[in-house]
Short mmCIF file of C-alpha atoms in Angstrom, two decimals:
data_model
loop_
_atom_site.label_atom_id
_atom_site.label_comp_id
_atom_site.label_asym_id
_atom_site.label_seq_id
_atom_site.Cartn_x
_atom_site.Cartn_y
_atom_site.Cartn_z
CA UNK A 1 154.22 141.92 125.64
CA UNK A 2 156.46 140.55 128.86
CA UNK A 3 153.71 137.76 129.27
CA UNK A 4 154.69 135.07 132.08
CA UNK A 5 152.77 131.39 132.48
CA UNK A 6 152.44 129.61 135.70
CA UNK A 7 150.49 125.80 135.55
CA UNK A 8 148.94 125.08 138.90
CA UNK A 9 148.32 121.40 139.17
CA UNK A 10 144.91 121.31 137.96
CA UNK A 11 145.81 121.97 134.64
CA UNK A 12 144.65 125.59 135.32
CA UNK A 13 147.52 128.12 133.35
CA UNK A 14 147.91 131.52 135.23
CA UNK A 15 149.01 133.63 132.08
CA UNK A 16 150.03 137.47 133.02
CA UNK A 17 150.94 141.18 131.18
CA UNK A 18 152.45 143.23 133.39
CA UNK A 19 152.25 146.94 132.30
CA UNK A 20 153.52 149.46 135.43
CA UNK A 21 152.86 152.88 133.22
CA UNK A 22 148.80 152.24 134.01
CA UNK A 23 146.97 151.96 137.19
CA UNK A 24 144.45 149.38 136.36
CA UNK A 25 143.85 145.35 135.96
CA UNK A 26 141.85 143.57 133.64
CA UNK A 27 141.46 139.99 133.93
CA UNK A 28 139.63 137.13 133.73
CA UNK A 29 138.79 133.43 133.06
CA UNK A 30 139.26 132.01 129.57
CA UNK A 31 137.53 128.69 129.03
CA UNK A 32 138.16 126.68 125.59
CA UNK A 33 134.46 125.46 125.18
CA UNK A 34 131.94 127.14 123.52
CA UNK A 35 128.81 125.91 120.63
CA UNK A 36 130.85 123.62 119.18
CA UNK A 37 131.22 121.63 122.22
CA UNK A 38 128.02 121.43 122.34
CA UNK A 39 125.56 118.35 121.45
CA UNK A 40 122.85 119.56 118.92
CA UNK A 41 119.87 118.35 121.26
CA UNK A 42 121.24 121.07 123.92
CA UNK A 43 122.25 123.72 121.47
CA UNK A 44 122.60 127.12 123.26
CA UNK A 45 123.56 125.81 126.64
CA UNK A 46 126.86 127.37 126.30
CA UNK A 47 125.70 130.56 126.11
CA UNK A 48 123.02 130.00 128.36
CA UNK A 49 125.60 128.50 130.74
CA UNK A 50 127.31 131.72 130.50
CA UNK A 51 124.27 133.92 131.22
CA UNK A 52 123.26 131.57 134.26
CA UNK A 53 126.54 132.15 135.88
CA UNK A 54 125.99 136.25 136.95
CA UNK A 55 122.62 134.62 138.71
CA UNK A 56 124.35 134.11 141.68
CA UNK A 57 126.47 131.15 144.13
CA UNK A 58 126.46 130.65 147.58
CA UNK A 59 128.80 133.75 148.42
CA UNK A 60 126.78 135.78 146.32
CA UNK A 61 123.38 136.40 144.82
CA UNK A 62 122.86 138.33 141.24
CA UNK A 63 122.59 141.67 142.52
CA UNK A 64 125.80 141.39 145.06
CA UNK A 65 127.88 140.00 142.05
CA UNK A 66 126.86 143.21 140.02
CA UNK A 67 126.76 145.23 142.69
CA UNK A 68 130.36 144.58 144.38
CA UNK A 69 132.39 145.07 141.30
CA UNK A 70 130.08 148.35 140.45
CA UNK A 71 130.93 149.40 143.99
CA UNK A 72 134.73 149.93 142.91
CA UNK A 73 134.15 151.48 139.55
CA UNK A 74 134.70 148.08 138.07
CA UNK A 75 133.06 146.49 134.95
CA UNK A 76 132.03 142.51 134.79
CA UNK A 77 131.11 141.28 131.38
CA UNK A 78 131.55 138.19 129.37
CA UNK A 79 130.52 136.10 126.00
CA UNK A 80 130.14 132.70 124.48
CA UNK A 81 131.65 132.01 121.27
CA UNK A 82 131.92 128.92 118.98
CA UNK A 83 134.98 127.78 120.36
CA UNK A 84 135.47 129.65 123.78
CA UNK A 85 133.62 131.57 126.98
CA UNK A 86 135.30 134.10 128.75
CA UNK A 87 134.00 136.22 131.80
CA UNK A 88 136.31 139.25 132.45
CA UNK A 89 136.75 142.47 134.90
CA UNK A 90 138.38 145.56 134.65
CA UNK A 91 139.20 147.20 138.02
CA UNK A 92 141.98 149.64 139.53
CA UNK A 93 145.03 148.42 140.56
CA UNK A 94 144.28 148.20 144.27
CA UNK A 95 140.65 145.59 143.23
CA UNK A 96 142.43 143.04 141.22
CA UNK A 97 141.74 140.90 144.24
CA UNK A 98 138.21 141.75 144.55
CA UNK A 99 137.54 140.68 140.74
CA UNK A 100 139.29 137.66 140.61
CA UNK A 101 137.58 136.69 143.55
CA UNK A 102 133.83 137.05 142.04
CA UNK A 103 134.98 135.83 138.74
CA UNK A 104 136.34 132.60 140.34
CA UNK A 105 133.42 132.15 142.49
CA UNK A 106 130.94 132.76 139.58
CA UNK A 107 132.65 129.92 137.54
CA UNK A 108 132.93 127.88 140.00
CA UNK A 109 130.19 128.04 142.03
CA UNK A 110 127.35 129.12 140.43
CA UNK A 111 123.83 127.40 141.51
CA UNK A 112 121.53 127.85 138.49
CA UNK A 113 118.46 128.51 140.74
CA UNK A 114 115.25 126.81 139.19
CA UNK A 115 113.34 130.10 139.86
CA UNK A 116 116.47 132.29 137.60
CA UNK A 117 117.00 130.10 134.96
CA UNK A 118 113.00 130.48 134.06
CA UNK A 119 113.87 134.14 133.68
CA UNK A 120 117.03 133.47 132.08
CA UNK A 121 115.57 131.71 129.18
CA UNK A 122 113.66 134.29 128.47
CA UNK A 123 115.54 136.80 128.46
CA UNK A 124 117.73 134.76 125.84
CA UNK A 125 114.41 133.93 123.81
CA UNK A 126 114.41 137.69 123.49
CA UNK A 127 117.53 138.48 122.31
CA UNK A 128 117.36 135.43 119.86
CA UNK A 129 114.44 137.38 118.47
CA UNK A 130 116.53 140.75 118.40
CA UNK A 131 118.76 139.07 116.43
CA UNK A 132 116.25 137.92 114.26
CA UNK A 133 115.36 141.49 114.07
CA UNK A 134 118.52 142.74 113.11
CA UNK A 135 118.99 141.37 109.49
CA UNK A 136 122.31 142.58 109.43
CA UNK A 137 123.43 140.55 112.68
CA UNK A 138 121.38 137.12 111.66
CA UNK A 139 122.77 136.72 108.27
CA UNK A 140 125.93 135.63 109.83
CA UNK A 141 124.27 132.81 111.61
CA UNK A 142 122.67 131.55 108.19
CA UNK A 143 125.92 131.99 106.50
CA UNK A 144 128.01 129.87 109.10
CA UNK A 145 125.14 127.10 109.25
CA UNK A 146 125.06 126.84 105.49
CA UNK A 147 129.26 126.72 105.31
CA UNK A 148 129.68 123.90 107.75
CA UNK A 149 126.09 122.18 107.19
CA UNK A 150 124.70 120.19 110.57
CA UNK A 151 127.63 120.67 112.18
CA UNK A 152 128.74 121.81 115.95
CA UNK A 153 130.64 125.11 114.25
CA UNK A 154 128.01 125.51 112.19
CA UNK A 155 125.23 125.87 114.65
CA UNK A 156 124.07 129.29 116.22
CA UNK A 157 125.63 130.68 119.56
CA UNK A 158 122.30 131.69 120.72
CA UNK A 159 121.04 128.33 120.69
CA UNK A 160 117.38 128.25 118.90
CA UNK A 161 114.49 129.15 120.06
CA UNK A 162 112.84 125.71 120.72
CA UNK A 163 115.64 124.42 122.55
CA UNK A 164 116.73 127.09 124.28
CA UNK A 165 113.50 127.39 125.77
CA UNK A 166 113.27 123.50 126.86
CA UNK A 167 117.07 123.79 128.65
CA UNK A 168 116.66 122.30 131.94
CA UNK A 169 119.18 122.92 135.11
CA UNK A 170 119.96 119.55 134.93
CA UNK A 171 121.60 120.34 131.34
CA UNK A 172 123.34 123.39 132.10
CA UNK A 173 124.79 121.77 135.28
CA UNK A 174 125.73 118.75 133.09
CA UNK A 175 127.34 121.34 130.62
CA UNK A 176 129.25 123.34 133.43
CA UNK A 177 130.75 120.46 134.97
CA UNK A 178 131.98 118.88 131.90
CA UNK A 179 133.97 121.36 130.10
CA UNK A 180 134.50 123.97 133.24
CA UNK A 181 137.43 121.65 134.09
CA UNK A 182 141.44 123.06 134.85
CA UNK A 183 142.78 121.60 131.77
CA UNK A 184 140.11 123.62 129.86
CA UNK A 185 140.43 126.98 131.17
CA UNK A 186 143.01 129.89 131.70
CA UNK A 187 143.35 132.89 134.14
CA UNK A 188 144.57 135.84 132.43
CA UNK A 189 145.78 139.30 133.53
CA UNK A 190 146.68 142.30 132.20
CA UNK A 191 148.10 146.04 133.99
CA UNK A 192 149.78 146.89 136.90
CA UNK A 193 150.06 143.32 138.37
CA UNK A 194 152.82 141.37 139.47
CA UNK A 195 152.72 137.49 138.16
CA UNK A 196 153.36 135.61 141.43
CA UNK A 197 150.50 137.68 143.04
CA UNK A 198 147.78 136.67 140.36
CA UNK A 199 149.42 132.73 141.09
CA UNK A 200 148.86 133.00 144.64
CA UNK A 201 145.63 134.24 144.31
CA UNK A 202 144.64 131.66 141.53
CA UNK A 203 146.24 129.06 143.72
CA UNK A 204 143.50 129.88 146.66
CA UNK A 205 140.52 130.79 144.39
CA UNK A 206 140.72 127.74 142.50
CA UNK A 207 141.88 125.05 144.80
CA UNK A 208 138.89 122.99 144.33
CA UNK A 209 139.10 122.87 140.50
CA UNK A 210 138.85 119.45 139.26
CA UNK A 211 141.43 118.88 136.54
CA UNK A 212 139.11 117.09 133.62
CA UNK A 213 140.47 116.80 130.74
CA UNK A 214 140.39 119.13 127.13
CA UNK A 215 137.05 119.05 124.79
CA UNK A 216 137.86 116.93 121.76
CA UNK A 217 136.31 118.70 118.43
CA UNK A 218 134.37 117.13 115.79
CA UNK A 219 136.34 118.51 112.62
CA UNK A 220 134.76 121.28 110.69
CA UNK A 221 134.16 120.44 107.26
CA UNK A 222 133.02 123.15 104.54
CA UNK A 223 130.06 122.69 102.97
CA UNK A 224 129.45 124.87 99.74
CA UNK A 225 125.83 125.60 99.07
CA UNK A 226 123.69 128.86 100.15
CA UNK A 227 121.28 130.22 102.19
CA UNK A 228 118.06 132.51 100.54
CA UNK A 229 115.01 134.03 102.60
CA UNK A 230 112.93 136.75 101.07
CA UNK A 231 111.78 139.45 103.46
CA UNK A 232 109.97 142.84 103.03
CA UNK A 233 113.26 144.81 103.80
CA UNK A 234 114.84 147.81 102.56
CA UNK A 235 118.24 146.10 101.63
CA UNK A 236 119.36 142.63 100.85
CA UNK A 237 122.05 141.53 102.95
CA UNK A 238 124.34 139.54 101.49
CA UNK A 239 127.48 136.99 102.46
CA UNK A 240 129.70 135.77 99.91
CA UNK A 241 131.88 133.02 101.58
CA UNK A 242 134.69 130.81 101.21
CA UNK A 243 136.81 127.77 102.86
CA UNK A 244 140.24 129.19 104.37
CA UNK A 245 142.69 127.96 107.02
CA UNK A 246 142.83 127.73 110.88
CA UNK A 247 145.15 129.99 113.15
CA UNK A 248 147.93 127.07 113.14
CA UNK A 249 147.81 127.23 108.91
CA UNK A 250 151.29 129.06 107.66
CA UNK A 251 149.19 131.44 105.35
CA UNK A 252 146.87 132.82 108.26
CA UNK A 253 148.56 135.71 108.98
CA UNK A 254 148.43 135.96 104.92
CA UNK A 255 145.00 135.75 105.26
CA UNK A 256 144.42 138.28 107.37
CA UNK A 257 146.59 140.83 104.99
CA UNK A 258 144.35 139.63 101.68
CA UNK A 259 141.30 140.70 103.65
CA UNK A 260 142.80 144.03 104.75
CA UNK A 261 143.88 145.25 101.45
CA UNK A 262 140.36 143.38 99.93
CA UNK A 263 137.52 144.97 102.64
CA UNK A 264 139.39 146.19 105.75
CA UNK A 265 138.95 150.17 105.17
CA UNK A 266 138.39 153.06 103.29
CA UNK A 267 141.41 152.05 100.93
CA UNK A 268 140.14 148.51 100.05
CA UNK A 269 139.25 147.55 96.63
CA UNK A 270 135.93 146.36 98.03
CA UNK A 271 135.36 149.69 99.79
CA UNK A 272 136.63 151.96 96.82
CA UNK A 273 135.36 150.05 94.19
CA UNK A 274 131.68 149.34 95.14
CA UNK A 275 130.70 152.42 97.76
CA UNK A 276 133.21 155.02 96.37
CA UNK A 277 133.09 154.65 92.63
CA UNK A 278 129.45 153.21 92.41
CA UNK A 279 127.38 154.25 95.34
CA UNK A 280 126.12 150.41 95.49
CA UNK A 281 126.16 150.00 99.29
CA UNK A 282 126.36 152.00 102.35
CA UNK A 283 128.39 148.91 104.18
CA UNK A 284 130.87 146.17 102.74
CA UNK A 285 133.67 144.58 103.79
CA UNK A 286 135.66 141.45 104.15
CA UNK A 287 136.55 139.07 107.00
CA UNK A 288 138.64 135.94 107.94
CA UNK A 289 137.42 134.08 110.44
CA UNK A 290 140.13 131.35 111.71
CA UNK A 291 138.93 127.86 113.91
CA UNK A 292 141.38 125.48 115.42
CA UNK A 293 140.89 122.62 112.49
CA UNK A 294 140.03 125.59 109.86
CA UNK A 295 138.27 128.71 108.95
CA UNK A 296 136.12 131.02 106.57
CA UNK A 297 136.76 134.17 104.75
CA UNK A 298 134.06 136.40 103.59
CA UNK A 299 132.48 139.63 101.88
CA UNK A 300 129.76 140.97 103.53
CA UNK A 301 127.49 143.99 101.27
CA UNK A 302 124.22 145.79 102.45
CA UNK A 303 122.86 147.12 99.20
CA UNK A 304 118.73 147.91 97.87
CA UNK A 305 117.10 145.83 95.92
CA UNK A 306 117.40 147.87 92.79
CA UNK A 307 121.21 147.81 93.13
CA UNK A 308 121.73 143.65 93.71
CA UNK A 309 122.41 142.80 90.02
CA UNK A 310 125.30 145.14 89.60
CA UNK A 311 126.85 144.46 93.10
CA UNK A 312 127.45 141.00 92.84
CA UNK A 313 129.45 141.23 89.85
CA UNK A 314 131.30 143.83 90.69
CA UNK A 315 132.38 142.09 94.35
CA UNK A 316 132.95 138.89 92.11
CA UNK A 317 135.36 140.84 89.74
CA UNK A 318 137.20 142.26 92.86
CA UNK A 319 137.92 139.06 94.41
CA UNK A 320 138.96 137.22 91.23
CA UNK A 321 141.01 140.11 90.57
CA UNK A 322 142.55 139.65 93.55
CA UNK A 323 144.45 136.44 92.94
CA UNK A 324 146.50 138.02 89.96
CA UNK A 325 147.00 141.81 89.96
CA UNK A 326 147.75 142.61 93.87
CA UNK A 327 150.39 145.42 93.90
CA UNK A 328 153.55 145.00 96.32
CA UNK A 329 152.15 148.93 97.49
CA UNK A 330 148.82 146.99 98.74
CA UNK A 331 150.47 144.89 100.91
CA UNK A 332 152.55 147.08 102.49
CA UNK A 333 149.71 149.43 103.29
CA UNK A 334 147.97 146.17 104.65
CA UNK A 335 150.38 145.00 106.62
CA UNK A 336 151.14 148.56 108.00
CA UNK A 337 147.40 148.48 108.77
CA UNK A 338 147.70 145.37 110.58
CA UNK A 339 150.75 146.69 112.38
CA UNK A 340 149.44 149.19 113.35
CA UNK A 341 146.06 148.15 114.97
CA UNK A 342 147.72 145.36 116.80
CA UNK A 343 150.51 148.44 118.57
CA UNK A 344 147.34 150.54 119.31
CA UNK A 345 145.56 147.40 120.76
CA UNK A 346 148.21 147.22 123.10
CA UNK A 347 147.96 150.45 124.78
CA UNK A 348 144.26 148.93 126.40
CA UNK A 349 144.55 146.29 129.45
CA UNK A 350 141.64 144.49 128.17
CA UNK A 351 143.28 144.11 124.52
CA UNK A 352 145.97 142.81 125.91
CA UNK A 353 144.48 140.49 128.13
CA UNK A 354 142.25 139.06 126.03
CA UNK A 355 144.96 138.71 123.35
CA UNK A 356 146.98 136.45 126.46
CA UNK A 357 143.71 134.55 127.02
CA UNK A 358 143.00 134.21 123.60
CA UNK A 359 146.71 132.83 122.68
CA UNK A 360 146.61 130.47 125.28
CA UNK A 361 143.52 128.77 123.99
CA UNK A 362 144.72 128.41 120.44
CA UNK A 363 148.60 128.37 121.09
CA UNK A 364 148.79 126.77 124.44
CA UNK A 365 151.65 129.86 125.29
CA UNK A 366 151.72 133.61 124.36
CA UNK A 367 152.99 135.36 121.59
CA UNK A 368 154.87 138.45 121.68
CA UNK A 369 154.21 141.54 119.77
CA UNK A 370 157.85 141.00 118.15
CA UNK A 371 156.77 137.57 117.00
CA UNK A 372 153.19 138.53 115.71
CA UNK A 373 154.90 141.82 113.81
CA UNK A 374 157.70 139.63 112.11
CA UNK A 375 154.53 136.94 110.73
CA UNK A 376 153.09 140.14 109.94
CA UNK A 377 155.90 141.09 107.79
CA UNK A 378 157.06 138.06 106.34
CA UNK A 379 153.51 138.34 104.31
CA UNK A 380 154.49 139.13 100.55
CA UNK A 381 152.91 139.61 97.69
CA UNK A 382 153.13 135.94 96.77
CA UNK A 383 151.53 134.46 99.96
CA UNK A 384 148.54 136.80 98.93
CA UNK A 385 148.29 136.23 95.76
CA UNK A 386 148.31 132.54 96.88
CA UNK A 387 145.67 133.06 99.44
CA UNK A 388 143.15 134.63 97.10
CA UNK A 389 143.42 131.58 94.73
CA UNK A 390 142.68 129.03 97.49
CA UNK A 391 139.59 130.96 97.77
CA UNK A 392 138.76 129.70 94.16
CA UNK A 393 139.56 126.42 94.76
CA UNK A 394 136.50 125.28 96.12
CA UNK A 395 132.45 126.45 95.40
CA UNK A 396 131.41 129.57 97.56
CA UNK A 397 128.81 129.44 99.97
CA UNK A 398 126.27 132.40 99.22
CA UNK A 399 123.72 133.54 102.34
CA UNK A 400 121.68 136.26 101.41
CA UNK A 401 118.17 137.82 103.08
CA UNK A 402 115.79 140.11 101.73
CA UNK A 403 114.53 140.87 98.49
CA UNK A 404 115.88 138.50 96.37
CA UNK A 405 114.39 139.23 92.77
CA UNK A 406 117.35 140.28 91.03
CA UNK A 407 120.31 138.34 92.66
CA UNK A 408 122.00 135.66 90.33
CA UNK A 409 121.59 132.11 91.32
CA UNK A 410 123.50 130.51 92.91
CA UNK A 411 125.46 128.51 89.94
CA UNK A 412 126.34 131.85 88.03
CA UNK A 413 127.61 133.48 90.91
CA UNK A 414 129.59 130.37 91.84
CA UNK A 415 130.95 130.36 88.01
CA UNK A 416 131.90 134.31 88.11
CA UNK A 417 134.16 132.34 90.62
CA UNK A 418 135.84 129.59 88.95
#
């Protein structure tokens, strides 16, 4: 990565990637606010925030905005997380001017016209109810509000029904003006760019930007405990969690290799172990999930209902196993996984500029692939083995939906644990 950083006086960082092998840009505006910034009476206005800004500004109404970067080839997208909102673009070479230009103006300007954000809130009121019709996408949200009980981080990104649908302009303007702010946000490119072009243009785009200040962030706090809803479904879908560290911990990178070589393919234990050998679920697999102040690892298992009282053991067994008879050959195959994924990621524009938008967030500067690969390869076999005891050290948290008749309570699977 030959990232450069520019600071305009705003507070607004101009990060760039230049790669002249490929012919196209993909860029974009990173802002560090998302649902935990948030206060609970106006949960989901981040998201909505985000939705409400493709409506249309005064340059532009919804269908020019979609319509202009369409007109180019170009694709427009962008999502709300719990910690961050990005809109991006990904245009040829020649239209990096074009995008940054409607991406600017969109985050900027946007009106939040009465008349579009009635349709807008429905449109999210529907896909809050896809995801509550997608058991396997929902379970997530019930897992994170039961780890970090009545908490910003804990609450959903789509905001709930009730409030989303009682969101007035007057919030989402509040919202937008508050945390859209140059100290909170960062303009990154990646492709055949040159760095003092993207400043120049960032420079003219944004000269109105007021400065603000950065979002302080209520700490997270883990909260063992569980989650349980019975529902008439084919499988039960189940999330076995734990406390971990943040992205600034020294073991996160360990982290990340104890949940490759645990549920991150067709070689993991999980994957070999449960699917392979016993046919208990179609799906499993681990993740770590890392915040600012801390983070969450987790198994996630689809199985049927007839299949729950021998799957939880066995995913039990695997993880306390894991704390005591990891092989050296395991972690090299993870971290060659690891490797491996983040070179190939680096071949795409919009890897690599969402990596730079992403770094600046968390890091406040990039990191370069030579720096991430050496972190990746200092991991040994100790640092895993002492990242899958941590995971003991405190209760689980246990979110499961579906037919629940023959999963363990929530004490015995918590003592298969200790």
């Amino acid at each position: 990565m030959s990232a450069r950083v520019t600071e305009l006086p705003s507070g607004l960082r101009v990060a760039t990637d230049s790669m002249p092998g490929v012919e196209t840009v993909s860029l974009g505006v990173w802002v560090g606010v998302g649902t935990r910034d948030e206060r609970p009476e106006v949960n989901g206005v981040a998201h909505l925030v985000e939705h409400m800004l493709f409506k249309g500004t005064p340059k532009r109404d919804a269908f020019q905005i979609s319509r202009q970067i369409e007109d180019v080839g170009g694709h427009l997208n962008a999502y709300t997380t719990r910690e961050h909102t990005a809109y991006y673009a990904k245009v040829l070479k020649e239209d990096s001017e074009l995008a940054l230009d409607i991406v600017s103006d969109m985050v900027q300007h946007a009106v939040m016209d009465e008349a579009e954000l009635a349709k807008e809130r429905t449109v999210v009121l529907q896909e809050i109810g896809q995801a509550e019709d997608t058991p396997d996408d929902i379970i997530f949200d019930h897992f994170q509000a039961a780890a970090f009980q009545g908490q910003p981080v804990g609450r959903p990104v789509l905001g709930t029904p009730d409030i989303v649908g009682s969101l007035s302009r007057a919030d989402c303007l509040a919202y937008a003006r508050g945390s859209y702010t140059g100290a909170n946000m960062v303009v990154a490119a990646a492709g055949r760019i040159e760095h003092e072009r993207v400043v120049e243009m960032a420079e003219r785009m944004f000269s109105g930007l007021p400065k603000g200040g950065t979002n302080a962030h209520e700490q997270a706090v883990y909260t063992p405990g569980e989650y349980r809803e019975e529902r008439d479904l084919e499988q039960l879908h189940l999330v076995l969690g734990f406390q971990s560290v943040g992205h600034h911990h020294e073991d996160n990178f360990a982290t990340s290799v104890l949940s490759t070589l645990l549920g991150g393919g067709m070689s993991s234990r999980l994957f070999q172990e449960v699917r392979e050998k016993r046919g208990l679920v179609y799906s499993v697999y681990s993740f770590a999930n890392p915040f600012r102040d801390g983070g969450i690892f987790a198994v996630y298992a689809g199985t049927g209902p007839d299949q729950a009282g021998e799957l939880v053991p066995v995913v039990c067994d695997e993880i306390a196993r894991t704390s005591h008879d990891v092989t050296e050959e395991e972690v090299a195959r993870a971290r060659a996984q690891l490797k491996a994924s983040l070179l190939m990621s680096l071949e795409s524009t919009m890897s690599r500029c969402e990596q730079l938008g992403q770094q600046m967030l968390v890091h406040g500067r990039p990191m370069t692939t030579a720096e991430i690969i050496a972190k990746v390869d200092a991991v040994d076999l100790d640092a895993v083995r002492r990242c899958a005891l941590r995971l003991r050290e405190r209760p689980p948290v246990v979110a499961a939906l579906g037919p629940l008749a023959d999963l363990e309570s929530y004490d015995r699977i918590a003592a298969r644990l200790a």
